[in-house]
C-alpha positions as semicolon CSV with decimal commas, in nm:
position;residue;x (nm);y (nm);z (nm)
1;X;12,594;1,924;13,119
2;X;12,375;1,863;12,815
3;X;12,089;2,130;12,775
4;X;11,712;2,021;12,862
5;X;11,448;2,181;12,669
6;X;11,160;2,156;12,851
7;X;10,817;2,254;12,705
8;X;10,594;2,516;12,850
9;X;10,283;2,618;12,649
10;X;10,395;2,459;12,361
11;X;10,712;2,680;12,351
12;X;11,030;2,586;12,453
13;X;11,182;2,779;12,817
14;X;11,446;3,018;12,843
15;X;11,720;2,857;12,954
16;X;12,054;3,027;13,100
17;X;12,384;2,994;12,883
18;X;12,571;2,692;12,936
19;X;12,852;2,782;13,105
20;X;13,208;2,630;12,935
21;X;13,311;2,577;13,271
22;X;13,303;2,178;13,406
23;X;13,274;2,189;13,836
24;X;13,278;1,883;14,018
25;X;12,995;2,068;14,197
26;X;12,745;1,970;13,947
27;X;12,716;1,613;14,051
28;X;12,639;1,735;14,435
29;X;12,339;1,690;14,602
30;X;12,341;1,972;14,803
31;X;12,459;2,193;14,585
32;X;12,235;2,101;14,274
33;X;11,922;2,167;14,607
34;X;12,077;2,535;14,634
35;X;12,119;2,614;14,286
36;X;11,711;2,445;14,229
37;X;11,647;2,624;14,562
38;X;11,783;2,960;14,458
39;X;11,592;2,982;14,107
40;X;11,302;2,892;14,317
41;X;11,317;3,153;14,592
42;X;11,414;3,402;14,304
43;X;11,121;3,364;14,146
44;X;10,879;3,414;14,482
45;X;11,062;3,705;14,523
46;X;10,945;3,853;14,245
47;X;10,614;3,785;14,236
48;X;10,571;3,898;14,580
49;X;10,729;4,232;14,501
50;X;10,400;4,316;14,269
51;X;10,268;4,364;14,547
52;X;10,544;4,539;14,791
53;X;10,557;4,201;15,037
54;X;10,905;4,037;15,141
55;X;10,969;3,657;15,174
56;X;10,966;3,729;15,542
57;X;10,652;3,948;15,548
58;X;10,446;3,736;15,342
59;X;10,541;3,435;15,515
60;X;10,454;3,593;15,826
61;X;10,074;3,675;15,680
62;X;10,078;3,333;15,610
63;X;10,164;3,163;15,916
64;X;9,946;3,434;16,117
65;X;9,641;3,403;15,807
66;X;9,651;3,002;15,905
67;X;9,703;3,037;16,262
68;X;9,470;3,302;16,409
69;X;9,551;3,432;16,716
70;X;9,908;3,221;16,778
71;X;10,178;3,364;16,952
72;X;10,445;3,582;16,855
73;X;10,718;3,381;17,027
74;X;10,578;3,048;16,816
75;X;10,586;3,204;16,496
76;X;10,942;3,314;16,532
77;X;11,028;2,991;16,632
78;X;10,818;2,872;16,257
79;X;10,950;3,074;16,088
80;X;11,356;3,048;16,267
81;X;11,335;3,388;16,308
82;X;11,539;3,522;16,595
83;X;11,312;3,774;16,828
84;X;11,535;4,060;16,692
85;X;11,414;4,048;16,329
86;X;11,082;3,933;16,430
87;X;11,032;4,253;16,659
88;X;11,122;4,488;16,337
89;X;10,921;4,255;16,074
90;X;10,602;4,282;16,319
91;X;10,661;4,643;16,389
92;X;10,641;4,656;15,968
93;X;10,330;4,450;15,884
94;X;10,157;4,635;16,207
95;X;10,268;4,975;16,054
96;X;10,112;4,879;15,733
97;X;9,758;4,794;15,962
98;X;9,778;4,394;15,814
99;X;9,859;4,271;16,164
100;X;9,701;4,300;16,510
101;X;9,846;4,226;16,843
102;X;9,714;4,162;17,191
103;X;9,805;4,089;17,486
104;X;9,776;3,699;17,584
105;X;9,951;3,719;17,953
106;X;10,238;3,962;18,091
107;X;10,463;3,836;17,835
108;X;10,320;3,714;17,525
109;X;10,149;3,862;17,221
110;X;9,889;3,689;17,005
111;X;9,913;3,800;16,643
112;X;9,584;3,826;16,378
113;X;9,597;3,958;16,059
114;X;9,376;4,262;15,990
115;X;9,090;4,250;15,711
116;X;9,389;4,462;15,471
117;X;9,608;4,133;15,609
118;X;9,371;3,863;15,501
119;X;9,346;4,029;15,199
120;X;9,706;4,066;15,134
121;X;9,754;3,686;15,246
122;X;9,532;3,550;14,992
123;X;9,715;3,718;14,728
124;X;10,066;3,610;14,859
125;X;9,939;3,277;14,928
126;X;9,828;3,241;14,532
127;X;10,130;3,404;14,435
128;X;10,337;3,169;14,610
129;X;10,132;2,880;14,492
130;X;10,172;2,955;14,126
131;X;10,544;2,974;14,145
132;X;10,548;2,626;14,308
133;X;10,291;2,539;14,015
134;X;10,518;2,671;13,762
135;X;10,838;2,478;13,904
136;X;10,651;2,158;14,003
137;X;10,513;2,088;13,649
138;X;10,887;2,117;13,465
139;X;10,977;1,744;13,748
140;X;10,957;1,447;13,551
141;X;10,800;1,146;13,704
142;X;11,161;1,022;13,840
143;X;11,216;1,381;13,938
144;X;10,877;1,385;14,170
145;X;10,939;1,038;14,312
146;X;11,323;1,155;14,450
147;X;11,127;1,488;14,566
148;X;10,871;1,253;14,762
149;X;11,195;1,068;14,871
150;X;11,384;1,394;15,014
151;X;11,095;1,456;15,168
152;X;11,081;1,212;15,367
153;X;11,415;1,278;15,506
154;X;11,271;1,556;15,674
């Protein structure tokens, strides 16, 4: 696989060692997704770690930040988060005062995010934004038009 130096402020990216390995992997869909997916997530992860928030947590804020007042049960089904680890992730972000809950009926909880929550959003929100930035600008225009395509598959 023949190196790609792409172009980032006028200086050229860091780019992994090429392995001297050949895998039949390499010309797989799916697994060049992961491997794109993977640097991607890897890189959200770290910029929301400035700022002590999980992948989970922050996407929580988020869903909660855009969806004032929704119900617990409907975010974990967002987010595919079984009630289980939504319970404990709740039970975090409430600890840390960035979520509120009320009661909606007997059963249900509606979740809002606290002033120090829409606060904290914001900033995850533009921190997960940039990373997409960053990522988004190294597609060619062939690359963007089979994202818009895979998108669609959705």
């Amino acid at each position: 696989m023949a190196k790609d130096p792409r172009q980032t402020n006028g200086k050229a990216e860091e780019q992994a060692p090429e392995s001297p390995l050949s895998s039949p992997l390499d010309s797989m869909l799916g697994y060049r997704l992961r491997r794109a997916s993977m640097a991607m997530m890897g890189d959200v992860i770290d910029s929301l770690r400035a700022i002590d928030l999980s992948v989970g947590e922050a996407s929580l804020l988020i869903l909660v930040g855009h969806n004032p007042g929704c119900r617990q049960s409907d975010v974990g089904r967002a987010l595919a988060i079984k009630r289980a680890n939504l319970t404990p992730l709740i039970g975090r972000l409430k600890g840390r005062k960035l979520i509120s809950d009320a009661p909606i009926d007997g059963r249900s909880l509606s979740l809002t995010l606290t002033e120090e929550g829409e606060a904290l959003q914001k900033e995850a929100m533009k921190r997960v934004r940039a990373s997409n930035r960053k990522f988004q600008k190294r597609l060619t225009m062939e690359e963007k038009a089979l994202l818009a395509a895979l998108e669609a598959l959705s």
